[in-house]
Amino acid sequence: MTAVNELTARALLLDMDGTLVNSDAVVERVWRRWAARHGLDGDEVLKVVHGRQGHASMALLLPGRPMAENHAENRAMLAEESADMDGVVPVPGAPEFLASLTGLPHALVTSADVPLSTGRMAAAGLPLPAVRVTAESVSASKPDPEGFLKGAAELGFDPADCVVFEDSGAGIAAGKAAGMRVVGIGPRAGAHEPTVWVDDLTRLRVTAAADGAIRLVFG
């Protein structure tokens, strides 16, 4: 864990995959198959895809290919992922963390679309936050900050008053670009200089202050 052991916020913006839900098994299966179809190295592909919408990953991995083809293939892959929930489990501490946010301002901000995010949260046994920003809600994928800025706006808070929870380099970059502090979750996050980094959500306590602030204590 990093040296910062406490943050105060007015609202929390939560990524899903790798942050609340461990879907790595599905992501690896789907993207390794995709890599094989395109003659790419699966390990190298997996270094790129976490945190981004599929079409954005494809644009990086197959530069020069028409975006219409990326969008079409991404739609097929989303359907494939939505039908595969084998191995989808909660990140350690996620059920307790979400329960501690009851009545506090928070939103899901994910690169998944509605069917995929709904399916994965259900498969992991996690409740969906009332406010959700999904792939359908934005015009640009992470690392663009649009999703987090929309989440803050829907909750009614300034970006500086929000704390992002993320696991990927693209997501952490998006949170920083939005002017927000970032809690990095899990092994991928540590290399991308989040404000705070923890192994999982068991290393976190959430309390509500009398003035409505959210106090996050790590350790």
Short mmCIF file of C-alpha atoms in Angstrom, two decimals:
data_model
loop_
_atom_site.label_atom_id
_atom_site.label_comp_id
_atom_site.label_asym_id
_atom_site.label_seq_id
_atom_site.Cartn_x
_atom_site.Cartn_y
_atom_site.Cartn_z
CA MET A 1 0.00 0.00 0.00
CA THR A 2 1.19 3.56 -0.73
CA ALA A 3 2.03 6.10 1.96
CA VAL A 4 -1.29 7.99 1.80
CA ASN A 5 -3.59 6.41 4.38
CA GLU A 6 -6.66 8.65 4.24
CA LEU A 7 -8.70 10.59 1.66
CA THR A 8 -11.84 12.69 1.97
CA ALA A 9 -14.33 13.02 -0.88
CA ARG A 10 -17.89 14.10 -1.63
CA ALA A 11 -18.55 11.33 -4.18
CA LEU A 12 -16.95 8.11 -5.41
CA LEU A 13 -16.70 6.93 -9.02
CA LEU A 14 -16.18 3.20 -9.38
CA ASP A 15 -14.78 1.25 -12.30
CA MET A 16 -16.14 -2.32 -12.56
CA ASP A 17 -13.76 -4.87 -14.14
CA GLY A 18 -10.72 -5.42 -11.93
CA THR A 19 -12.03 -2.96 -9.35
CA LEU A 20 -15.31 -4.47 -8.14
CA VAL A 21 -15.50 -7.59 -10.32
CA ASN A 22 -12.68 -9.98 -11.19
CA SER A 23 -13.49 -10.87 -14.79
CA ASP A 24 -9.90 -11.58 -15.85
CA ALA A 25 -10.67 -15.19 -16.78
CA VAL A 26 -13.30 -14.15 -19.34
CA VAL A 27 -11.28 -11.21 -20.65
CA GLU A 28 -8.28 -13.47 -21.21
CA ARG A 29 -10.32 -16.15 -23.00
CA VAL A 30 -12.05 -13.72 -25.32
CA TRP A 31 -9.06 -11.58 -26.17
CA ARG A 32 -6.66 -14.51 -26.67
CA ARG A 33 -9.12 -15.93 -29.20
CA TRP A 34 -9.28 -12.51 -30.88
CA ALA A 35 -5.48 -12.26 -30.91
CA ALA A 36 -5.16 -15.69 -32.51
CA ARG A 37 -7.65 -14.75 -35.24
CA HIS A 38 -5.55 -11.71 -36.10
CA GLY A 39 -2.13 -13.31 -35.76
CA LEU A 40 -1.19 -11.27 -32.68
CA ASP A 41 0.59 -12.30 -29.51
CA GLY A 42 -1.99 -12.87 -26.77
CA ASP A 43 0.26 -11.65 -23.97
CA GLU A 44 0.92 -8.38 -25.78
CA VAL A 45 -2.78 -7.90 -26.52
CA LEU A 46 -3.68 -8.35 -22.86
CA LYS A 47 -1.29 -5.55 -21.93
CA VAL A 48 -3.48 -3.16 -23.92
CA VAL A 49 -7.11 -4.15 -23.44
CA HIS A 50 -7.81 -3.61 -19.73
CA GLY A 51 -9.87 -0.51 -19.01
CA ARG A 52 -10.62 0.43 -22.60
CA GLN A 53 -13.67 -0.19 -24.73
CA GLY A 54 -12.97 -3.00 -27.15
CA HIS A 55 -13.02 -0.87 -30.29
CA ALA A 56 -10.44 1.48 -28.75
CA SER A 57 -8.16 -1.46 -27.97
CA MET A 58 -8.57 -2.77 -31.51
CA ALA A 59 -7.63 0.65 -32.91
CA LEU A 60 -4.35 0.51 -31.00
CA LEU A 61 -3.63 -3.10 -31.86
CA LEU A 62 -4.61 -2.91 -35.54
CA PRO A 63 -3.62 0.63 -36.55
CA GLY A 64 -4.99 1.67 -39.88
CA ARG A 65 -7.97 -0.68 -39.82
CA PRO A 66 -11.24 1.21 -40.45
CA MET A 67 -13.02 2.09 -37.20
CA ALA A 68 -16.27 0.73 -38.64
CA GLU A 69 -14.68 -2.74 -38.60
CA ASN A 70 -13.50 -2.24 -35.02
CA HIS A 71 -16.98 -1.21 -33.89
CA ALA A 72 -18.59 -4.16 -35.68
CA GLU A 73 -16.15 -6.66 -34.19
CA ASN A 74 -16.50 -5.04 -30.77
CA ARG A 75 -20.27 -5.57 -30.86
CA ALA A 76 -19.72 -9.26 -31.53
CA MET A 77 -17.17 -9.52 -28.73
CA LEU A 78 -19.47 -7.78 -26.25
CA ALA A 79 -22.15 -10.35 -27.01
CA GLU A 80 -19.56 -13.11 -26.57
CA GLU A 81 -18.45 -11.71 -23.22
CA SER A 82 -22.03 -11.20 -22.04
CA ALA A 83 -22.72 -14.90 -22.65
CA ASP A 84 -19.63 -16.02 -20.70
CA MET A 85 -19.75 -15.52 -16.92
CA ASP A 86 -17.57 -18.50 -16.02
CA GLY A 87 -15.06 -17.42 -13.39
CA VAL A 88 -16.58 -13.97 -12.77
CA VAL A 89 -16.25 -13.27 -9.03
CA PRO A 90 -16.17 -10.23 -6.76
CA VAL A 91 -12.86 -8.56 -5.98
CA PRO A 92 -12.09 -9.34 -2.30
CA GLY A 93 -13.89 -6.83 -0.11
CA ALA A 94 -16.23 -5.58 -2.87
CA PRO A 95 -19.52 -6.72 -1.25
CA GLU A 96 -18.65 -5.05 2.04
CA PHE A 97 -17.35 -1.94 0.29
CA LEU A 98 -20.53 -1.45 -1.74
CA ALA A 99 -22.66 -2.08 1.35
CA SER A 100 -20.74 0.68 3.14
CA LEU A 101 -21.69 3.12 0.36
CA THR A 102 -25.44 2.79 0.95
CA GLY A 103 -26.86 6.31 1.06
CA LEU A 104 -23.57 7.91 -0.04
CA PRO A 105 -23.04 9.51 -3.48
CA HIS A 106 -21.38 7.01 -5.81
CA ALA A 107 -21.60 5.87 -9.42
CA LEU A 108 -20.41 3.03 -11.62
CA VAL A 109 -18.23 4.27 -14.52
CA THR A 110 -17.36 1.35 -16.77
CA SER A 111 -16.17 0.69 -20.32
CA ALA A 112 -18.64 -2.21 -20.46
CA ASP A 113 -22.05 -1.74 -22.03
CA VAL A 114 -25.33 -2.18 -20.15
CA PRO A 115 -25.81 -5.93 -20.81
CA LEU A 116 -22.22 -6.79 -19.92
CA SER A 117 -22.05 -4.62 -16.79
CA THR A 118 -25.43 -5.85 -15.58
CA GLY A 119 -24.46 -9.48 -16.20
CA ARG A 120 -21.05 -9.28 -14.55
CA MET A 121 -22.28 -7.45 -11.46
CA ALA A 122 -25.05 -10.05 -11.08
CA ALA A 123 -22.63 -12.94 -11.62
CA ALA A 124 -20.41 -11.51 -8.89
CA GLY A 125 -23.40 -11.06 -6.56
CA LEU A 126 -22.94 -7.29 -6.38
CA PRO A 127 -25.64 -4.59 -6.39
CA LEU A 128 -25.66 -2.08 -9.22
CA PRO A 129 -25.26 1.55 -8.12
CA ALA A 130 -28.24 3.72 -8.97
CA VAL A 131 -26.08 5.99 -11.15
CA ARG A 132 -24.25 4.25 -13.97
CA VAL A 133 -22.11 5.53 -16.84
CA THR A 134 -21.58 2.76 -19.39
CA ALA A 135 -20.15 2.46 -22.90
CA GLU A 136 -23.44 3.70 -24.36
CA SER A 137 -23.19 6.92 -22.31
CA VAL A 138 -19.94 8.27 -23.76
CA SER A 139 -18.41 9.17 -27.09
CA ALA A 140 -14.82 8.40 -26.07
CA SER A 141 -13.27 5.45 -24.22
CA LYS A 142 -10.93 5.66 -21.25
CA PRO A 143 -8.23 7.05 -21.02
CA ASP A 144 -10.46 9.93 -22.11
CA PRO A 145 -11.97 11.50 -18.94
CA GLU A 146 -15.49 11.85 -20.38
CA GLY A 147 -16.98 8.97 -18.39
CA PHE A 148 -15.72 10.19 -15.03
CA LEU A 149 -16.73 13.77 -15.77
CA LYS A 150 -20.23 12.56 -16.67
CA GLY A 151 -20.41 10.53 -13.47
CA ALA A 152 -19.45 13.56 -11.38
CA ALA A 153 -22.00 15.73 -13.19
CA GLU A 154 -24.80 13.19 -12.73
CA LEU A 155 -24.05 13.02 -9.01
CA GLY A 156 -23.88 16.84 -8.85
CA PHE A 157 -20.29 17.25 -7.66
CA ASP A 158 -17.19 19.03 -8.92
CA PRO A 159 -14.46 16.74 -10.25
CA ALA A 160 -12.06 17.83 -7.50
CA ASP A 161 -14.53 16.53 -4.92
CA CYS A 162 -14.60 13.03 -6.43
CA VAL A 163 -12.34 10.03 -5.88
CA VAL A 164 -12.01 7.40 -8.63
CA PHE A 165 -11.47 3.67 -7.97
CA GLU A 166 -9.61 1.98 -10.85
CA ASP A 167 -7.40 -1.00 -11.69
CA SER A 168 -6.03 -0.19 -15.16
CA GLY A 169 -3.56 2.24 -16.64
CA ALA A 170 -6.21 3.62 -19.01
CA GLY A 171 -8.68 4.11 -16.17
CA ILE A 172 -6.15 5.76 -13.86
CA ALA A 173 -5.12 8.11 -16.69
CA ALA A 174 -8.79 8.97 -17.26
CA GLY A 175 -9.33 9.77 -13.58
CA LYS A 176 -6.26 11.99 -13.46
CA ALA A 177 -7.27 13.75 -16.69
CA ALA A 178 -10.65 14.48 -15.08
CA GLY A 179 -8.85 16.25 -12.22
CA MET A 180 -9.75 13.57 -9.69
CA ARG A 181 -7.75 11.64 -7.12
CA VAL A 182 -7.45 7.94 -7.87
CA VAL A 183 -7.42 4.85 -5.67
CA GLY A 184 -5.62 2.08 -7.55
CA ILE A 185 -6.89 -1.46 -6.92
CA GLY A 186 -4.92 -4.63 -7.58
CA PRO A 187 -1.69 -5.59 -9.35
CA ARG A 188 -2.17 -3.62 -12.58
CA ALA A 189 -2.74 -0.32 -10.82
CA GLY A 190 0.52 0.05 -8.94
CA ALA A 191 2.61 0.87 -12.01
CA HIS A 192 0.46 3.88 -12.97
CA GLU A 193 0.97 6.17 -9.96
CA PRO A 194 -2.51 6.40 -8.44
CA THR A 195 -2.97 8.65 -5.43
CA VAL A 196 -3.33 5.55 -3.25
CA TRP A 197 -2.70 1.92 -4.15
CA VAL A 198 -4.10 -1.14 -2.34
CA ASP A 199 -4.12 -4.89 -3.09
CA ASP A 200 -7.91 -5.12 -2.91
CA LEU A 201 -10.95 -3.61 -1.23
CA THR A 202 -10.39 -5.37 2.09
CA ARG A 203 -7.77 -2.68 2.85
CA LEU A 204 -10.34 0.11 3.04
CA ARG A 205 -12.83 1.54 5.54
CA VAL A 206 -15.56 4.00 4.57
CA THR A 207 -17.25 6.38 7.01
CA ALA A 208 -19.60 9.32 6.52
CA ALA A 209 -18.74 12.59 8.24
CA ALA A 210 -21.38 14.87 9.76
CA ASP A 211 -20.90 17.42 6.96
CA GLY A 212 -21.66 14.81 4.29
CA ALA A 213 -18.06 14.11 3.36
CA ILE A 214 -16.91 10.54 2.72
CA ARG A 215 -13.84 9.48 4.67
CA LEU A 216 -11.69 6.73 3.16
CA VAL A 217 -9.15 5.09 5.47
CA PHE A 218 -6.61 2.65 4.00
CA GLY A 219 -4.58 0.06 5.84
#
